[in-house]
mmCIF file of C-alpha atoms in Angstrom:
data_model
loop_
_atom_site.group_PDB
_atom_site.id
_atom_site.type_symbol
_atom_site.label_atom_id
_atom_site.label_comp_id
_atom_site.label_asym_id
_atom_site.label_seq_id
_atom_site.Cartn_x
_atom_site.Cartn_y
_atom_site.Cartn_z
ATOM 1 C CA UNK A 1 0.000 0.000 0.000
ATOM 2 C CA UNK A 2 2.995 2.249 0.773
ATOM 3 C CA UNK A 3 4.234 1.379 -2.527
ATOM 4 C CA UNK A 4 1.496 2.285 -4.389
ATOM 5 C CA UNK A 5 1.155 5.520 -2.561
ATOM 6 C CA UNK A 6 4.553 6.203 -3.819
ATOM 7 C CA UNK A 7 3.613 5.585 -7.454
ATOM 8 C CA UNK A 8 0.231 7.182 -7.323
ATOM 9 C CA UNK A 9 1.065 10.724 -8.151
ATOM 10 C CA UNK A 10 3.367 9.639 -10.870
ATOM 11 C CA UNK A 11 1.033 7.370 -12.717
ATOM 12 C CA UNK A 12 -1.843 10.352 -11.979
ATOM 13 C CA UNK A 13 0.344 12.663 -13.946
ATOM 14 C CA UNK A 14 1.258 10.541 -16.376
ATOM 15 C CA UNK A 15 -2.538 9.521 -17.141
ATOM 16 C CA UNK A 16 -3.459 13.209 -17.391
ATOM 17 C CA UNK A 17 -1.007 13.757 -19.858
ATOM 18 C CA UNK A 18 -2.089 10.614 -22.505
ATOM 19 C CA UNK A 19 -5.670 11.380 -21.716
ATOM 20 C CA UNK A 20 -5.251 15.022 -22.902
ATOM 21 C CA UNK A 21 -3.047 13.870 -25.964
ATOM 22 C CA UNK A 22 -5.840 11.436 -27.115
ATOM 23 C CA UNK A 23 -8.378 13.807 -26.554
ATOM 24 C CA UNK A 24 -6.896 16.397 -28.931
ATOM 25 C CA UNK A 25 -6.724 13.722 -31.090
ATOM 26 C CA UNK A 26 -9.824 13.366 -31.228
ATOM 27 C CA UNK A 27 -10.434 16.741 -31.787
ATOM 28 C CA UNK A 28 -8.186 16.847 -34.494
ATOM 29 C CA UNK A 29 -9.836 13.961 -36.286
ATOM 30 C CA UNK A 30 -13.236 15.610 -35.515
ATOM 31 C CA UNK A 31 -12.957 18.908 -37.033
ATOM 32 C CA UNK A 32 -11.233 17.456 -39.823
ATOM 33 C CA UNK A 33 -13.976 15.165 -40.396
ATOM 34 C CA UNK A 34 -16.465 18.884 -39.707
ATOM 35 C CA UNK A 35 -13.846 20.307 -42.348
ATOM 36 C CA UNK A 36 -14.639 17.678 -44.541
ATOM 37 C CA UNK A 37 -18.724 18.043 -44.025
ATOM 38 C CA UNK A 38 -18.197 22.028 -44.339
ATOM 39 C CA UNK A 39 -16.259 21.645 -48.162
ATOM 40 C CA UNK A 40 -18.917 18.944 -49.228
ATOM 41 C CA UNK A 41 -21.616 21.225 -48.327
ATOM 42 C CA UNK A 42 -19.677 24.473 -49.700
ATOM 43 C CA UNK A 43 -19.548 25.712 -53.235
ATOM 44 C CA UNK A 44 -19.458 29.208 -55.411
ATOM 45 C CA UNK A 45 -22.418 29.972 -57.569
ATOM 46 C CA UNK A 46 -21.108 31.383 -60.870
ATOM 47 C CA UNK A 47 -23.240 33.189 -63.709
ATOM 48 C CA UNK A 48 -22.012 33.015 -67.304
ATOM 49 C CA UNK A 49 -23.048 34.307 -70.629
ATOM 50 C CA UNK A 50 -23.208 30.778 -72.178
ATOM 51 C CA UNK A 51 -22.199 27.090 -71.621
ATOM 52 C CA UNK A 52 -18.994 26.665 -70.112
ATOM 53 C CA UNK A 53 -16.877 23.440 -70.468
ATOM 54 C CA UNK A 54 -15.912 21.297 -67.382
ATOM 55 C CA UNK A 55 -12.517 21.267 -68.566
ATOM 56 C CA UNK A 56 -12.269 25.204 -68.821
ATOM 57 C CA UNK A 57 -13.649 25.509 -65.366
ATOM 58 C CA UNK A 58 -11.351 23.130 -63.773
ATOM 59 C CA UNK A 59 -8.295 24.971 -65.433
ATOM 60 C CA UNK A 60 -9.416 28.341 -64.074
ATOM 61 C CA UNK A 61 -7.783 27.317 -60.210
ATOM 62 C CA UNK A 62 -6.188 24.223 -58.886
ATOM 63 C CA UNK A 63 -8.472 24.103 -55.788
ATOM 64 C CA UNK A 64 -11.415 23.636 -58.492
ATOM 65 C CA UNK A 65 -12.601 19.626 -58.071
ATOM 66 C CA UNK A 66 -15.514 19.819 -60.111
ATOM 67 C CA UNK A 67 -18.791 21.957 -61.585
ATOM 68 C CA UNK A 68 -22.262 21.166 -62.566
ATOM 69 C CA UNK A 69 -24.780 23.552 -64.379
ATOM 70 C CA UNK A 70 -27.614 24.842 -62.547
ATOM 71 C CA UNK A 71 -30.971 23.532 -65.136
ATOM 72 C CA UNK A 72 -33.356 26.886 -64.824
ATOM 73 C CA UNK A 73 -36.348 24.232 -64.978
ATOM 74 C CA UNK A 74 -37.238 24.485 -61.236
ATOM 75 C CA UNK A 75 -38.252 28.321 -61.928
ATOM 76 C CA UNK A 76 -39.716 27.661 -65.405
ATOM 77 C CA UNK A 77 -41.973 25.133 -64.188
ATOM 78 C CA UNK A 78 -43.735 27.715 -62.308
ATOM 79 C CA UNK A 79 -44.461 30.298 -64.707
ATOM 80 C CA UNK A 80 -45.761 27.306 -67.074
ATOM 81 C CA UNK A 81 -49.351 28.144 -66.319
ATOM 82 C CA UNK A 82 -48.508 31.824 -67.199
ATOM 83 C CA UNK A 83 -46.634 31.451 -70.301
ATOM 84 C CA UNK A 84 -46.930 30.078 -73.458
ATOM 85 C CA UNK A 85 -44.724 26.947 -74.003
ATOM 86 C CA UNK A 86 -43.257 28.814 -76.819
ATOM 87 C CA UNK A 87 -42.268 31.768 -74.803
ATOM 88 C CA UNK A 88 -41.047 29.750 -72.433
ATOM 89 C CA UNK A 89 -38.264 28.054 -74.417
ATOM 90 C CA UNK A 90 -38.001 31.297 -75.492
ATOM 91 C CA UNK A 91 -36.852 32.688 -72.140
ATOM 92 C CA UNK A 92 -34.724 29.592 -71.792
ATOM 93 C CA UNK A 93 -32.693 30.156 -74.100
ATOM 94 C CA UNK A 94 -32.089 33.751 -73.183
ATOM 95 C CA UNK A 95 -31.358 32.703 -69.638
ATOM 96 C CA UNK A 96 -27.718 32.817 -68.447
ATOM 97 C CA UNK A 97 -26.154 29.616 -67.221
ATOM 98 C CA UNK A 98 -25.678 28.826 -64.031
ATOM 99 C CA UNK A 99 -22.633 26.615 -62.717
ATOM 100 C CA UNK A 100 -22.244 25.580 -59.309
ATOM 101 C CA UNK A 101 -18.109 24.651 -58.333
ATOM 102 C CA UNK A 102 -17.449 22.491 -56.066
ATOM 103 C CA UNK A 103 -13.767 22.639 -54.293
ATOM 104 C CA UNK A 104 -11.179 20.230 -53.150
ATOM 105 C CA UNK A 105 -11.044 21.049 -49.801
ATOM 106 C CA UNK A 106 -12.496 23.685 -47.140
ATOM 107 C CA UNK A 107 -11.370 26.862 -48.309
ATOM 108 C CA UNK A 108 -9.125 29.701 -46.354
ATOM 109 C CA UNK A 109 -10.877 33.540 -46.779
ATOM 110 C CA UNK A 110 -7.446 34.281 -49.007
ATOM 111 C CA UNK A 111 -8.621 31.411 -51.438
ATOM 112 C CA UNK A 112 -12.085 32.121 -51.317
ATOM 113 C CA UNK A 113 -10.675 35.603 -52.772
ATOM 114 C CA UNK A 114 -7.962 34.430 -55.073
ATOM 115 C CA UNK A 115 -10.603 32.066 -56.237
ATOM 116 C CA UNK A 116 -13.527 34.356 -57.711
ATOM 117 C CA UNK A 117 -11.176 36.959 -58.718
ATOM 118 C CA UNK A 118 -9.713 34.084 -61.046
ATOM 119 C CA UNK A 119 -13.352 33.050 -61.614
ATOM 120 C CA UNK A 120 -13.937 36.498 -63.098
ATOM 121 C CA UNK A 121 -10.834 36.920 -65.263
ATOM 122 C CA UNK A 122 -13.219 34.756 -67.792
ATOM 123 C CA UNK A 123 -15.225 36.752 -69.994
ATOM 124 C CA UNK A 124 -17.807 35.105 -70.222
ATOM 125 C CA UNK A 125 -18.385 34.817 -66.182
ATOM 126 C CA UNK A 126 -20.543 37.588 -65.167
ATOM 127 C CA UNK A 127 -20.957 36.774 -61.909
ATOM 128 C CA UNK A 128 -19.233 35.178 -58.779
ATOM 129 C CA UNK A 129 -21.320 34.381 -55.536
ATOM 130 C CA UNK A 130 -18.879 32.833 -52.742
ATOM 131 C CA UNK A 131 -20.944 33.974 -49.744
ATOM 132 C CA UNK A 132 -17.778 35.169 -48.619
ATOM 133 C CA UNK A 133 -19.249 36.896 -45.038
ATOM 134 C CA UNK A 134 -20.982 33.138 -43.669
ATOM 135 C CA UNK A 135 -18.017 31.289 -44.811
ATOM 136 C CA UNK A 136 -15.907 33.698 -42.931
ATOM 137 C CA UNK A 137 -17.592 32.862 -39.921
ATOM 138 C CA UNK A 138 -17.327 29.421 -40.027
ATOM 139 C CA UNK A 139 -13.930 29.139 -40.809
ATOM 140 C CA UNK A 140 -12.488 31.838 -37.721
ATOM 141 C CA UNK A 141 -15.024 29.793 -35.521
ATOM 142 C CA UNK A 142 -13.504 26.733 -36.645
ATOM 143 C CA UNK A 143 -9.816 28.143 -36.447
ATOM 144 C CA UNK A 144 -10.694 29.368 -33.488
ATOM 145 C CA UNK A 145 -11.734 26.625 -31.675
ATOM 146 C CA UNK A 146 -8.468 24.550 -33.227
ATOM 147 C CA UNK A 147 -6.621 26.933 -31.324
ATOM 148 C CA UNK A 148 -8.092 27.162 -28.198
ATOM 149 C CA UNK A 149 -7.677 22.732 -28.145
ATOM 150 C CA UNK A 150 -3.923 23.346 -28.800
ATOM 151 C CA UNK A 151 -3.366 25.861 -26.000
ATOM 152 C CA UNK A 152 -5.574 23.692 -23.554
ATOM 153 C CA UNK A 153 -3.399 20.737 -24.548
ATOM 154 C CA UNK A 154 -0.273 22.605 -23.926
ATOM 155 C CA UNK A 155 -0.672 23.933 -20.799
ATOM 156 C CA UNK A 156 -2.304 21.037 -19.330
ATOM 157 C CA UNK A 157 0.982 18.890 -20.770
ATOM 158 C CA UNK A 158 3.369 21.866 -19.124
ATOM 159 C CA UNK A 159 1.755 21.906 -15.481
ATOM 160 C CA UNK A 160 1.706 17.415 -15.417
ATOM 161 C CA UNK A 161 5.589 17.867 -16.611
ATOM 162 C CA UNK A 162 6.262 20.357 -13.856
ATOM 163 C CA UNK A 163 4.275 17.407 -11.318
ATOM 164 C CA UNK A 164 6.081 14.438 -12.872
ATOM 165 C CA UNK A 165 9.445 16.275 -12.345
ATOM 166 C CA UNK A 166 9.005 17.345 -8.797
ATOM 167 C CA UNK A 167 7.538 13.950 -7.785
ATOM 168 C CA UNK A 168 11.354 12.392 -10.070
ATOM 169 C CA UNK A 169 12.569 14.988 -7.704
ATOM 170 C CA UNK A 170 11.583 13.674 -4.218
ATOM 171 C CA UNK A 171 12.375 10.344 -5.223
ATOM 172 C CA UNK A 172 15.908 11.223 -5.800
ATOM 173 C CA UNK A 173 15.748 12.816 -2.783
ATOM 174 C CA UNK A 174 14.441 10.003 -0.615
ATOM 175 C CA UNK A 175 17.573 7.738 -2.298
ATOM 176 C CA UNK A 176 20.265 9.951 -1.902
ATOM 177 C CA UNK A 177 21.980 8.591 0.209
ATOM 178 C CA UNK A 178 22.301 5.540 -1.212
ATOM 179 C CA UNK A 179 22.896 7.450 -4.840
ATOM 180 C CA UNK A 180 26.217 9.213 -2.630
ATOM 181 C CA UNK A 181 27.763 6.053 -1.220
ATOM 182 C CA UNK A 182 27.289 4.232 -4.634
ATOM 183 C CA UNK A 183 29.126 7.661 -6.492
ATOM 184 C CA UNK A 184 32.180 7.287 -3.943
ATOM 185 C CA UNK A 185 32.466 3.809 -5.082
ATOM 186 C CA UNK A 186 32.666 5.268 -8.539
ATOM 187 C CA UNK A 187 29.714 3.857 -9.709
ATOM 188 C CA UNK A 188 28.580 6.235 -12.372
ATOM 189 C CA UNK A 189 25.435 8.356 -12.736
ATOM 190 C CA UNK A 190 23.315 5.597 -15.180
ATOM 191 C CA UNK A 191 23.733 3.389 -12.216
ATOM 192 C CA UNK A 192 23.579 5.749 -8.736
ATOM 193 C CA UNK A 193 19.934 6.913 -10.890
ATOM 194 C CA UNK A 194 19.092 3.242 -12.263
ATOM 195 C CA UNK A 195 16.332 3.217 -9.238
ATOM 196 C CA UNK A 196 14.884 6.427 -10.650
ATOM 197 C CA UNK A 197 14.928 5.631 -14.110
ATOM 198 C CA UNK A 198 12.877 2.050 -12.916
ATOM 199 C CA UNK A 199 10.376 4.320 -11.269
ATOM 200 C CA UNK A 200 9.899 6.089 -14.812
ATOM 201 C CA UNK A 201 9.330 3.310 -16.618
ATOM 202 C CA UNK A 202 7.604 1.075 -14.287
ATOM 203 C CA UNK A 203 5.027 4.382 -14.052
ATOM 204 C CA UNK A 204 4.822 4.855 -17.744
ATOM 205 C CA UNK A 205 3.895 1.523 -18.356
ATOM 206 C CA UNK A 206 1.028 1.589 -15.874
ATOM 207 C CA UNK A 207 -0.216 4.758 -16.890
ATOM 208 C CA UNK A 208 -0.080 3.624 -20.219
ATOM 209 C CA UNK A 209 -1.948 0.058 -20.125
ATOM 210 C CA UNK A 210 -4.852 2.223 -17.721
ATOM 211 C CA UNK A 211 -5.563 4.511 -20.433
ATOM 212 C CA UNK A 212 -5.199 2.632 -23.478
ATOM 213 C CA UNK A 213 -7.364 -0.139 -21.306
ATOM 214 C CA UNK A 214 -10.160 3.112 -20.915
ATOM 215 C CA UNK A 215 -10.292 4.106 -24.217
ATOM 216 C CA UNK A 216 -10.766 0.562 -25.518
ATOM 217 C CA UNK A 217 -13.645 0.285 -23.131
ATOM 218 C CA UNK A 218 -15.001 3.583 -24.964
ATOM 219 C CA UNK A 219 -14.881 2.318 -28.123
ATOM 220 C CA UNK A 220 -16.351 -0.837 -26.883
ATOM 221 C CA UNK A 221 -19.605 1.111 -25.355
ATOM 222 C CA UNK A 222 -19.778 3.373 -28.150
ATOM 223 C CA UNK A 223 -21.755 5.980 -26.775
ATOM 224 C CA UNK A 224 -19.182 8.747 -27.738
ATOM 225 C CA UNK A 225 -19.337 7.530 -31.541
ATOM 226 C CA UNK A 226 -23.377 7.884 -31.098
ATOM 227 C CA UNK A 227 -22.884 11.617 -29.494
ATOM 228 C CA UNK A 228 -20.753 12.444 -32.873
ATOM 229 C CA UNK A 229 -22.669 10.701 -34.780
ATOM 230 C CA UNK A 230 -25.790 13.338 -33.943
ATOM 231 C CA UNK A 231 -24.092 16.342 -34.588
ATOM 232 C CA UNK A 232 -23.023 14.657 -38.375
ATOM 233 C CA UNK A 233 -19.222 13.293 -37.514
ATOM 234 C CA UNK A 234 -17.742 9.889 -37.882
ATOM 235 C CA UNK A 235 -14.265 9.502 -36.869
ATOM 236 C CA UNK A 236 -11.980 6.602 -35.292
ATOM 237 C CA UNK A 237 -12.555 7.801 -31.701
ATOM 238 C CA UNK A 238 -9.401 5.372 -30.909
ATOM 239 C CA UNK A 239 -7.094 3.341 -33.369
ATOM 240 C CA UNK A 240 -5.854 0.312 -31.203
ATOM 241 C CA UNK A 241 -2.727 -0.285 -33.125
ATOM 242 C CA UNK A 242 -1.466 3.471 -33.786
ATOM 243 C CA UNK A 243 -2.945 5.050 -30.712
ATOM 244 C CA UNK A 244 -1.694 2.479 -28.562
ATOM 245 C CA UNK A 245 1.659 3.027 -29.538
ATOM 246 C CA UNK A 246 1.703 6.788 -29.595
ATOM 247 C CA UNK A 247 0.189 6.861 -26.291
ATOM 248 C CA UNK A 248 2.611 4.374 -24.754
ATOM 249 C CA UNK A 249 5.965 6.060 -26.987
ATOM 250 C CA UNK A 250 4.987 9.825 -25.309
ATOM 251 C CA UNK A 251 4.688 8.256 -21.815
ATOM 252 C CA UNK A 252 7.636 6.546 -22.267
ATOM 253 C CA UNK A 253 9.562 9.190 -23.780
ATOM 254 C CA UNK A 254 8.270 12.065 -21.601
ATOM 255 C CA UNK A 255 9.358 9.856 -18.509
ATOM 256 C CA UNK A 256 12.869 9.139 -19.880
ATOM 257 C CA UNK A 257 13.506 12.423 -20.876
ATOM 258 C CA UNK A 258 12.206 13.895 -17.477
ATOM 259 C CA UNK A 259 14.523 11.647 -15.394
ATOM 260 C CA UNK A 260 17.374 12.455 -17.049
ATOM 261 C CA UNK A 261 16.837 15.789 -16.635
ATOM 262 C CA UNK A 262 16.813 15.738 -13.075
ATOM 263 C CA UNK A 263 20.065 13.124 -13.056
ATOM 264 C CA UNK A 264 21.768 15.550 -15.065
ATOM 265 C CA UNK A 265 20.940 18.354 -13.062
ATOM 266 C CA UNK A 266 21.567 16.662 -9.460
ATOM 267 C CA UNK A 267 24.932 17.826 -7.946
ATOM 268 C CA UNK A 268 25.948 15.320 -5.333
ATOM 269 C CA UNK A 269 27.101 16.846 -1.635
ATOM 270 C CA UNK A 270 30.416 17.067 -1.161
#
């Protein structure tokens, strides 16, 4: 029980860290997956003189994945009761085309821009509509929110590394003297700090297997892929084989690293 006491703070720490790493993650792969929804659900209206090939609209930008023409039938189906059927092909023929362009990924405000100006450069394009002021919106909400995860992340990985250093830090200081005798015996530093660096490991592992072992039982329940679900995103909420590893290399990694900066930076009493 003492034992464990010992290691508690450590693996606490530790847990924090991998459960904020795989939540931003998941954040990541959720507003990509929004990103993705947002471009499918995005395109630029364009009016042109006369019929425009595929080919010459794909050439106007690279971002450009595809167009389709707008038919005008929708609006002269309603004015069939007023109008003469010959009037009416009439007026379709006179009609502009419509195009609607469909783009390769979610657009920045800058391409939006660079887009329709390119758009218009056609002369036969008499109009661009991007709805440039509601796309706008989305996308600083959207940035904004990716940037808010990332500074939560950090600072929460910043304060855990300050923990897991002073807790390194005690340790080291509860062996001591046992680190001194072994150093006048010339034993050298991988060795006086081999009980330290057992601690880290030992610790990483644990923390490791506990939250891999939680997220599996998430995935298992499912009920965060049904949340997403209702707001329109489906993601991998946790890859066994390339989370598991990630999760287990930065505990690992972060524990190593944060023992040997407090071996290095331990001065033994003279």
């Amino acid at each position: 029980m003492k034992s464990l006491k010992k290691h508690l703070s450590l693996i606490i720490a530790l847990m924090t860290i991998l459960f904020t790493v795989q939540i931003f993650m998941i954040v990541d792969r959720s507003i990509t997956a929004y990103e993705a929804n947002l471009k499918n659900d995005y395109s630029i209206i364009v009016v042109a003189k006369s019929s425009i090939k595929e080919s010459v609209i794909l050439s106007m930008d690279k971002m450009i994945e595809r167009s389709e023409e707008l038919s005008p039938d929708t609006v002269l189906k309603r004015l069939e009761g007023e109008m003469k059927a010959k009037h009416i092909e009439l007026l379709k023929l006179s009609l502009p085309k419509f195009y609607r362009i469909h783009l390769k990924q979610f657009p920045t405000p800058k391409q939006i821009k660079r887009i329709s100006e390119n758009l218009l450069k056609t002369p036969l394009i008499t109009r661009v509509e991007d709805f440039a002021q509601n796309h706008d919106t989305v996308y600083r909400l959207l940035l904004l929110f990716k940037k808010v995860a990332q500074l939560f992340g950090l600072a929460i990985l910043a304060v855990t590394s300050l923990l897991i250093m002073k807790e390194l830090r005690i340790w080291q200081f509860q062996h001591r003297e046992r680190m001194s005798i072994m150093a006048l015996f010339g034993a050298p530093v991988w060795l006086r700090s081999a009980v330290l660096f057992r601690l880290a490991i030992v610790d990483a592992l644990i923390a490791s297997v506990i939250v891999i072992g939680s997220f599996f039982t998430i995935v298992k329940n499912g009920w965060l892929q049904v949340e997403l679900q209702l707001i329109g995103i489906t993601i991998d909420v946790f890859r066994p084989l390339n989370d598991s590893m990630l999760l287990a290399g930065v505990a690992f990694s972060l524990s190593i690293l944060l023992a040997t900066m407090i071996v290095m930076g331990h001065k033994e009493e003279v």
